Coordinates of C-alpha atoms in Angstrom, one line a residue:
M16 CA 145.6 113.6 146.8
A17 CA 143.7 115.8 149.2
M18 CA 141.3 114.2 151.6
T19 CA 137.6 114.1 150.5
A20 CA 135.1 115.8 152.7
L21 CA 131.6 114.6 152.0
D22 CA 128.7 116.9 152.2
A23 CA 125.6 115.5 153.9
S24 CA 123.6 115.9 150.6
E25 CA 126.3 114.0 148.7
L26 CA 126.3 111.1 151.1
C27 CA 122.5 111.0 151.0
R28 CA 122.7 110.6 147.3
L29 CA 125.2 107.8 147.6
L30 CA 123.1 106.0 150.2
G31 CA 120.1 105.7 148.0
R32 CA 117.1 103.9 149.5
W33 CA 118.9 102.7 152.6
T34 CA 116.0 101.9 154.9
T35 CA 114.8 98.3 154.7
G36 CA 112.0 98.2 157.3
R37 CA 113.5 94.9 158.5
A38 CA 115.9 96.3 161.1
T39 CA 116.4 99.4 163.2
L40 CA 117.4 102.7 161.5
T41 CA 120.8 102.5 163.0
E42 CA 121.4 98.9 161.7
D43 CA 120.2 99.9 158.3
L44 CA 122.4 103.0 158.2
V45 CA 125.5 101.0 159.3
A46 CA 124.8 98.3 156.7
A47 CA 124.4 100.9 153.9
L48 CA 127.6 102.8 154.9
V49 CA 129.6 99.6 155.1
E50 CA 128.5 98.7 151.6
L51 CA 129.6 102.1 150.3
I52 CA 133.0 101.9 152.1
D53 CA 133.7 98.3 151.0
A54 CA 132.8 99.2 147.4
G55 CA 135.2 102.2 147.5
L56 CA 132.4 104.7 146.7
V57 CA 133.3 106.4 150.0
P58 CA 137.1 106.4 149.6
A59 CA 139.9 106.0 152.1
G60 CA 140.4 109.1 154.1
A61 CA 137.0 110.5 153.4
L62 CA 135.7 112.8 156.1
L63 CA 132.1 111.9 156.8
P64 CA 129.6 114.7 157.4
P65 CA 129.0 116.0 161.0
Q66 CA 126.5 113.9 162.8
R67 CA 123.9 116.7 163.2
G68 CA 124.0 117.6 159.5
L69 CA 123.7 114.1 158.4
A70 CA 120.8 113.4 160.8
T71 CA 118.9 116.5 159.4
A72 CA 119.5 115.4 155.8
L73 CA 118.5 111.8 156.5
R74 CA 115.4 112.9 158.5
V75 CA 116.5 110.8 161.5
S76 CA 117.5 111.6 165.1
R77 CA 121.1 112.6 165.8
G78 CA 121.3 109.6 168.1
T79 CA 120.7 107.3 165.2
V80 CA 123.7 108.7 163.3
T81 CA 125.9 108.8 166.4
A82 CA 125.2 105.1 167.1
A83 CA 125.9 104.3 163.5
Y84 CA 129.3 106.1 163.5
E85 CA 130.2 104.4 166.8
A86 CA 129.3 101.0 165.4
L87 CA 131.4 101.7 162.3
E88 CA 134.4 102.7 164.4
A89 CA 134.1 99.6 166.5
R90 CA 134.2 97.5 163.4
G91 CA 137.3 99.3 162.1
H92 CA 135.6 101.2 159.3
L93 CA 136.1 104.7 160.8
A94 CA 138.7 106.5 162.8
T95 CA 137.2 109.3 164.9
N96 CA 139.2 112.1 166.5
R97 CA 137.4 114.6 168.7
G98 CA 137.3 118.0 167.0
S99 CA 138.3 116.7 163.6
G100 CA 135.5 114.3 162.7
S101 CA 135.2 110.7 161.5
R102 CA 137.3 109.5 158.5
V103 CA 137.1 106.2 156.6
R104 CA 140.1 104.0 157.5
S105 CA 142.4 103.3 154.6
A106 CA 142.5 99.6 155.2
R107 CA 138.7 99.4 154.5
S108 CA 138.5 101.0 151.1
Q109 CA 139.3 99.2 147.9
L110 CA 139.2 102.3 145.6
N111 CA 141.0 105.6 145.9
G112 CA 139.1 108.6 144.5
R113 CA 136.2 110.9 145.0
P114 CA 132.8 109.2 145.1
S115 CA 130.1 109.9 142.5
G116 CA 127.2 107.6 143.0
R117 CA 125.5 109.1 139.9
L118 CA 125.5 106.1 137.6
F119 CA 125.9 103.7 140.6
S120 CA 122.4 104.8 141.7
F121 CA 121.0 104.3 138.2
T122 CA 121.9 100.7 138.1
S123 CA 120.5 99.7 141.4
A124 CA 117.0 101.1 141.1
P125 CA 114.4 98.6 142.3
V126 CA 111.4 98.0 140.0
D127 CA 109.0 99.7 142.3
I128 CA 110.9 103.0 142.2
V129 CA 109.6 106.0 140.2
D130 CA 112.9 107.4 139.0
L131 CA 112.7 111.1 138.6
S132 CA 116.5 111.6 139.1
T133 CA 117.8 111.3 135.5
G134 CA 117.1 113.2 132.3
S135 CA 118.5 110.4 130.2
L136 CA 116.0 109.7 127.4
P137 CA 114.7 106.4 126.0
A138 CA 115.7 105.3 122.5
S139 CA 114.4 107.5 119.7
P140 CA 112.4 106.0 116.9
V141 CA 115.4 106.4 114.6
A142 CA 117.5 104.4 117.0
A143 CA 114.9 101.7 117.4
D144 CA 114.8 101.3 113.6
V145 CA 118.6 101.2 113.1
L146 CA 119.2 98.9 116.0
G147 CA 116.6 96.5 114.7
R148 CA 118.5 95.8 111.5
P149 CA 121.5 93.4 111.2
L150 CA 125.0 94.8 110.8
A151 CA 126.5 91.7 109.2
G152 CA 127.5 93.4 105.9
E153 CA 129.0 96.5 107.4
L154 CA 130.9 94.5 110.0
T155 CA 132.4 91.9 107.7
A156 CA 135.1 94.3 106.4
Y157 CA 136.4 94.8 109.9
L158 CA 136.6 91.2 111.0
A159 CA 140.0 90.7 109.4
T160 CA 141.4 93.6 111.5
D161 CA 142.3 93.6 115.2
G162 CA 139.3 95.8 115.9
Y163 CA 141.3 98.5 117.7
F164 CA 140.9 102.0 116.3
P165 CA 142.0 104.4 119.1
A166 CA 140.9 107.6 117.3
G167 CA 137.7 105.9 116.0
L168 CA 136.7 104.2 112.8
P169 CA 137.6 106.4 109.8
V170 CA 134.0 106.1 108.5
L171 CA 132.6 107.4 111.8
R172 CA 135.0 110.2 112.1
Q173 CA 134.0 111.2 108.6
A174 CA 130.3 111.0 109.4
I175 CA 130.7 113.2 112.5
A176 CA 132.8 115.7 110.6
D177 CA 130.3 115.8 107.8
Q178 CA 127.4 116.5 110.2
Y179 CA 129.3 119.4 111.7
T180 CA 129.9 120.7 108.2
R181 CA 126.2 120.4 107.3
D182 CA 125.5 122.3 110.5
G183 CA 127.7 125.2 109.3
L184 CA 131.0 124.3 111.0
P185 CA 133.5 123.0 108.4
T186 CA 135.2 120.1 110.0
R187 CA 137.8 117.5 108.9
P188 CA 137.7 113.9 110.2
Q189 CA 141.2 114.5 111.6
Q190 CA 139.6 116.9 114.1
I191 CA 137.5 114.2 115.6
L192 CA 138.3 111.7 118.3
V193 CA 135.6 109.0 118.9
T194 CA 135.2 108.0 122.5
S195 CA 133.2 105.5 124.5
G196 CA 130.5 107.9 125.5
A197 CA 130.6 111.6 126.3
Q198 CA 131.7 111.0 129.9
Q199 CA 134.9 109.5 128.6
A200 CA 135.3 112.5 126.3
T201 CA 134.9 114.8 129.3
W202 CA 137.4 112.9 131.4
L203 CA 139.9 112.9 128.6
A204 CA 139.5 116.6 128.0
V205 CA 139.7 117.5 131.7
T206 CA 142.6 115.2 132.4
S207 CA 144.6 116.6 129.5
L208 CA 144.2 120.1 130.9
A209 CA 143.9 120.1 134.7
G210 CA 145.8 118.4 137.5
S211 CA 146.2 118.7 141.2
G212 CA 145.8 122.2 142.5
D213 CA 144.9 123.7 139.1
L214 CA 141.8 126.0 139.0
V215 CA 138.9 125.0 136.7
L216 CA 136.1 127.4 136.2
M217 CA 132.6 126.0 135.8
E218 CA 129.0 127.2 135.7
E219 CA 127.0 127.2 138.9
P220 CA 125.0 125.0 138.7
T221 CA 126.6 122.6 136.3
Y222 CA 126.4 119.2 134.7
R223 CA 127.2 116.7 137.5
G224 CA 129.0 114.2 135.3
A225 CA 131.5 116.9 134.4
L226 CA 131.8 118.0 138.0
E227 CA 132.7 114.5 139.0
A228 CA 135.3 114.2 136.2
I229 CA 137.0 117.4 137.2
R230 CA 137.0 116.6 140.9
A231 CA 138.7 113.3 140.1
T232 CA 141.7 115.2 138.9
D233 CA 142.0 116.9 142.3
A234 CA 141.8 120.3 140.6
R235 CA 140.2 123.2 142.4
V236 CA 136.8 124.1 141.1
E237 CA 135.2 127.5 141.1
G238 CA 131.5 127.9 140.2
L239 CA 130.5 131.1 138.4
P240 CA 126.9 132.2 138.5
L241 CA 124.5 132.1 135.5
S242 CA 122.8 135.3 134.3
G243 CA 120.0 135.5 131.9
G244 CA 120.2 131.9 130.9
G245 CA 124.0 131.7 130.5
L246 CA 127.3 132.1 132.1
D247 CA 127.9 135.6 133.6
V248 CA 130.7 136.8 131.4
G249 CA 131.7 139.6 133.8
Q250 CA 132.4 136.9 136.4
V251 CA 134.6 135.0 133.9
R252 CA 136.6 138.1 133.2
R253 CA 137.1 138.8 136.9
A254 CA 138.1 135.2 137.6
L255 CA 141.0 135.5 135.1
N256 CA 142.9 137.2 137.9
R257 CA 143.0 133.9 139.7
K258 CA 144.9 132.2 136.8
P259 CA 142.4 129.4 135.8
Q260 CA 143.8 126.5 133.9
T261 CA 140.6 125.9 131.9
L262 CA 136.9 126.8 131.6
Y263 CA 134.1 124.2 131.3
C264 CA 130.8 125.5 130.0
Q265 CA 127.6 124.7 128.1
T266 CA 126.5 127.7 126.1
A267 CA 124.1 125.8 123.8
I268 CA 121.6 124.0 126.0
H269 CA 122.7 124.0 129.6
N270 CA 122.3 121.0 131.8
P271 CA 120.6 121.1 134.3
T272 CA 118.8 124.4 133.6
G273 CA 117.7 123.8 130.0
R274 CA 118.5 127.4 129.1
S275 CA 120.7 128.9 126.3
M276 CA 123.2 131.7 126.4
T277 CA 122.2 134.6 124.2
D278 CA 124.1 135.1 121.0
A279 CA 125.4 138.5 122.3
A280 CA 126.6 137.0 125.6
R281 CA 128.2 134.0 123.8
G282 CA 130.1 136.5 121.6
E283 CA 131.3 138.4 124.7
L284 CA 132.4 135.1 126.3
A285 CA 134.3 134.1 123.1
A286 CA 136.1 137.5 123.1
V287 CA 137.2 137.0 126.8
V288 CA 138.4 133.5 126.0
N289 CA 140.4 134.6 123.0
D290 CA 141.9 137.6 124.7
A291 CA 143.0 135.6 127.7
G292 CA 144.1 132.5 125.8
L293 CA 141.9 130.4 128.1
V294 CA 141.5 126.9 126.9
T295 CA 137.8 126.1 127.1
I296 CA 135.9 122.8 127.2
E297 CA 132.4 123.2 125.7
D298 CA 129.9 120.5 126.4
T299 CA 127.4 120.4 123.5
C300 CA 125.8 117.1 124.3
S301 CA 122.3 118.6 124.6
A302 CA 122.7 121.0 121.6
D303 CA 120.4 118.9 119.4
L304 CA 117.5 119.0 121.9
T305 CA 116.2 122.4 121.0
L306 CA 112.5 123.2 121.4
S307 CA 112.3 126.0 118.9
G308 CA 114.4 127.9 116.4
P309 CA 117.4 126.2 114.7
A310 CA 117.5 122.4 114.9
V311 CA 120.9 122.6 116.7
A312 CA 121.7 125.3 119.2
R313 CA 124.6 127.7 118.6
T314 CA 127.9 127.1 120.3
L315 CA 131.3 128.7 120.8
A316 CA 132.7 126.9 117.7
G317 CA 133.5 129.4 115.0
L318 CA 133.9 132.2 117.6
V319 CA 136.8 130.9 119.6
D320 CA 140.3 130.3 118.3
P321 CA 140.3 126.5 117.4
E322 CA 143.5 126.0 119.4
L323 CA 141.6 127.1 122.5
L324 CA 138.4 125.1 122.1
V325 CA 137.7 121.4 122.9
T326 CA 134.1 120.5 122.0
I327 CA 132.4 117.4 123.5
G328 CA 129.5 115.7 121.6
S329 CA 127.4 112.6 122.1
A330 CA 125.0 110.2 120.3
S331 CA 123.2 109.5 123.6
K332 CA 120.8 112.4 123.9
L333 CA 119.7 112.4 120.3
F334 CA 119.6 108.6 119.7
W335 CA 120.1 106.4 122.8
G336 CA 122.5 106.1 125.7
G337 CA 122.8 102.4 125.1
V338 CA 125.0 103.2 122.0
R339 CA 128.1 104.2 123.9
I340 CA 129.5 106.8 121.4
G341 CA 130.7 110.2 122.2
W342 CA 133.4 112.4 120.6
I343 CA 135.7 115.3 120.9
R344 CA 136.2 118.0 118.2
A345 CA 139.4 119.9 118.5
S346 CA 142.5 121.0 116.5
E347 CA 144.5 118.2 115.1
P348 CA 147.4 118.6 117.6
W349 CA 144.9 118.3 120.4
I350 CA 143.4 115.2 118.9
H351 CA 146.8 113.5 118.6
G352 CA 147.6 114.2 122.3
L353 CA 144.1 113.0 123.4
V354 CA 144.5 109.8 121.4
E355 CA 147.7 109.0 123.3
L356 CA 146.0 109.7 126.6
R357 CA 143.0 107.6 125.7
K358 CA 145.1 104.6 124.8
A359 CA 146.5 104.4 128.3
V360 CA 143.0 103.6 129.7
D361 CA 140.9 102.4 126.8
L362 CA 142.3 101.1 123.6
A363 CA 139.3 101.9 121.4
S364 CA 135.5 102.1 121.3
S365 CA 133.4 99.1 120.2
V366 CA 133.4 98.6 116.4
V367 CA 129.8 97.5 116.5
D368 CA 128.7 100.6 118.4
Q369 CA 130.7 102.8 116.0
L370 CA 129.1 101.2 112.9
L371 CA 125.6 101.7 114.5
A372 CA 126.6 105.4 115.1
V373 CA 127.4 105.9 111.4
E374 CA 123.9 104.8 110.5
L375 CA 122.4 106.9 113.3
I376 CA 124.3 110.1 112.5
G377 CA 123.2 109.8 108.9
R378 CA 119.7 110.3 110.1
T379 CA 120.4 113.2 112.4
D380 CA 117.8 115.5 110.8
V381 CA 115.0 113.0 111.4
A382 CA 116.1 112.3 114.9
R383 CA 116.2 116.0 115.8
A384 CA 112.6 116.5 114.6
Q385 CA 111.5 113.4 116.5
R386 CA 113.1 114.6 119.7
R387 CA 111.7 118.1 119.4
A388 CA 108.2 116.8 118.9
M389 CA 108.5 114.3 121.8
L390 CA 110.0 116.8 124.2
T391 CA 107.6 119.6 123.3
D392 CA 104.6 117.4 124.1
A393 CA 106.2 115.9 127.2
L394 CA 107.2 119.3 128.6
A395 CA 103.6 120.6 128.4
A396 CA 102.3 117.5 130.2
T397 CA 105.1 117.7 132.8
E398 CA 104.5 121.3 133.6
A399 CA 100.8 120.7 134.0
E400 CA 101.4 117.8 136.4
L401 CA 103.9 119.9 138.4
T402 CA 101.6 122.9 138.6
A403 CA 98.7 120.7 139.8
A404 CA 100.8 118.8 142.5
F405 CA 103.0 121.7 143.7
P406 CA 101.6 125.1 142.7
D407 CA 104.3 126.9 144.7
W408 CA 107.2 125.4 142.8
R409 CA 108.9 127.6 140.2
W410 CA 111.0 127.2 137.1
H411 CA 112.2 129.3 134.1
P412 CA 110.9 128.4 130.6
I413 CA 113.5 126.2 129.0
D414 CA 115.1 126.4 125.5
G415 CA 115.7 122.7 125.2
G416 CA 117.0 119.6 127.0
S417 CA 115.2 116.9 128.8
G418 CA 114.7 118.4 132.3
L419 CA 113.5 121.3 134.4
W420 CA 115.5 123.1 137.0
V421 CA 112.8 123.5 139.7
D422 CA 113.0 125.7 142.8
T423 CA 110.9 124.0 145.4
G424 CA 111.3 126.7 148.0
Q425 CA 112.2 124.0 150.6
D426 CA 115.1 121.8 151.5
A427 CA 115.4 119.6 148.4
V428 CA 117.8 117.2 150.1
A429 CA 115.2 116.5 152.7
L430 CA 112.6 116.1 150.0
A431 CA 114.8 113.7 148.2
E432 CA 115.3 111.7 151.4
H433 CA 111.5 111.7 151.9
G434 CA 111.2 110.5 148.3
K435 CA 113.3 107.4 149.0
R436 CA 110.9 106.3 151.7
V437 CA 107.8 106.6 149.4
G438 CA 109.4 105.0 146.4
V439 CA 110.5 108.1 144.4
R440 CA 114.1 108.9 143.4
L441 CA 115.0 112.6 143.0
A442 CA 118.1 114.5 142.1
A443 CA 118.6 117.4 144.5
G444 CA 120.4 120.6 143.6
P445 CA 123.6 120.1 145.6
G446 CA 124.6 117.3 143.2
F447 CA 124.9 119.9 140.4
S448 CA 126.7 122.4 142.5
T449 CA 130.4 123.2 142.8
Y450 CA 130.0 124.0 146.5
A451 CA 127.0 121.8 147.6
G452 CA 124.6 124.7 147.2
Q453 CA 121.4 125.0 145.1
R454 CA 119.7 123.4 148.1
T455 CA 116.1 124.3 147.2
F456 CA 116.4 122.9 143.6
L457 CA 115.5 119.7 142.0
R458 CA 116.3 118.6 138.5
L459 CA 113.2 116.8 137.2
P460 CA 113.0 115.0 133.8
V461 CA 110.2 116.1 131.4
W462 CA 109.8 113.0 129.4
H463 CA 108.1 110.6 131.7
E464 CA 104.6 109.3 130.9
P465 CA 102.1 111.6 132.7
T466 CA 100.4 108.8 134.8
M467 CA 103.8 107.6 136.2
L468 CA 104.9 111.2 136.8
R469 CA 101.6 112.0 138.6
A470 CA 102.0 108.9 140.8
G471 CA 105.6 110.0 141.8
L472 CA 104.6 113.6 142.5
T473 CA 101.5 112.6 144.4
A474 CA 103.6 110.3 146.6
L475 CA 105.8 113.3 147.5
I476 CA 102.9 115.4 148.8
P477 CA 103.1 115.5 152.6

């Protein structure tokens, strides 16, 4: 696998709130880097950022970073060669892969942190109601089995297929694979299509979870710009000359921008995909979170040859991330192959979670209405707070989703580092970029209670 070169913004995100106030900045930085290396989140062979760039991103002197690198080398964590930089020594790392830090950072948030780094929503009222009732009756029938259903419980595959059909896309349960969350669905889809050296096309910016999954395959990633709220179809057409293996996109509700592709542009994209025979992974996890118009946003399904389209869905956005259920909709031959791939890493999803998902999906219409009402009110409050705290920040109106893609007009990586020191966690643009760009952008959630949001934004004001 190719060596990983860490961008300064990526390492800043992995470090989290690294200053303690109990030691020197150099000692704190060394301790934080050792923790990442020993945990394998900075893998063997990873090339650390240049000292000057990391110092700028961390808002410390270059001497602090230089001293930290020297201390790490003295302890055997780094190997430094003049002219080629500092790499993590293989003997120090327990894992081999590209670091993410996305969910790692979620789980380590201190209680005094205002976390504005994630758009993940709290449980919907429908989820609270369903999860509050016992499952004993529904579960009894499965207790005599071994509990392993690699493709998913038949009753859940049927429920998901029925919902697609109600939404205007006729679907058979055999076209559904139930996964342990949408991230696993993304990993399965990507891994089945792309390998080392293959070219994968993505939007720029893009969903960072998908970017992590694709990078883990050691595929080459090319980000294509957005235009008018969706993927620039002309750029896709021109990229075909570079022989891409697959396209990953979100034409319904895009994460992180919250915008939708127009129907006309979506039709043009479908025509390009069909003509080129380009297998496409469409992430529709936010499609239920529309703010106006149809309850569920339109997608490529029904426009693209079914043999060329792998659709990813999730119960997390509409109901709750604590119910770890996602799915893939694809042609039956695709599903058969994906089931075999899935069995190599995860025999099956939890029966309990799947039974809960059956109940939840049966109340999709109610949940959609609840999410729309909640997000509409929350968006208005969030925009008012942002305008009051930072009148120079800019963003496009969104069509749906749980976040705003905000142009701060300044170095968002440095702003995120400042946030760590005042108790505010932020998600800077480079984490959503295929090339560590988008450096002035933040992805801000819209659902936080206004008082908490105001406190976090106020703390960021210089």
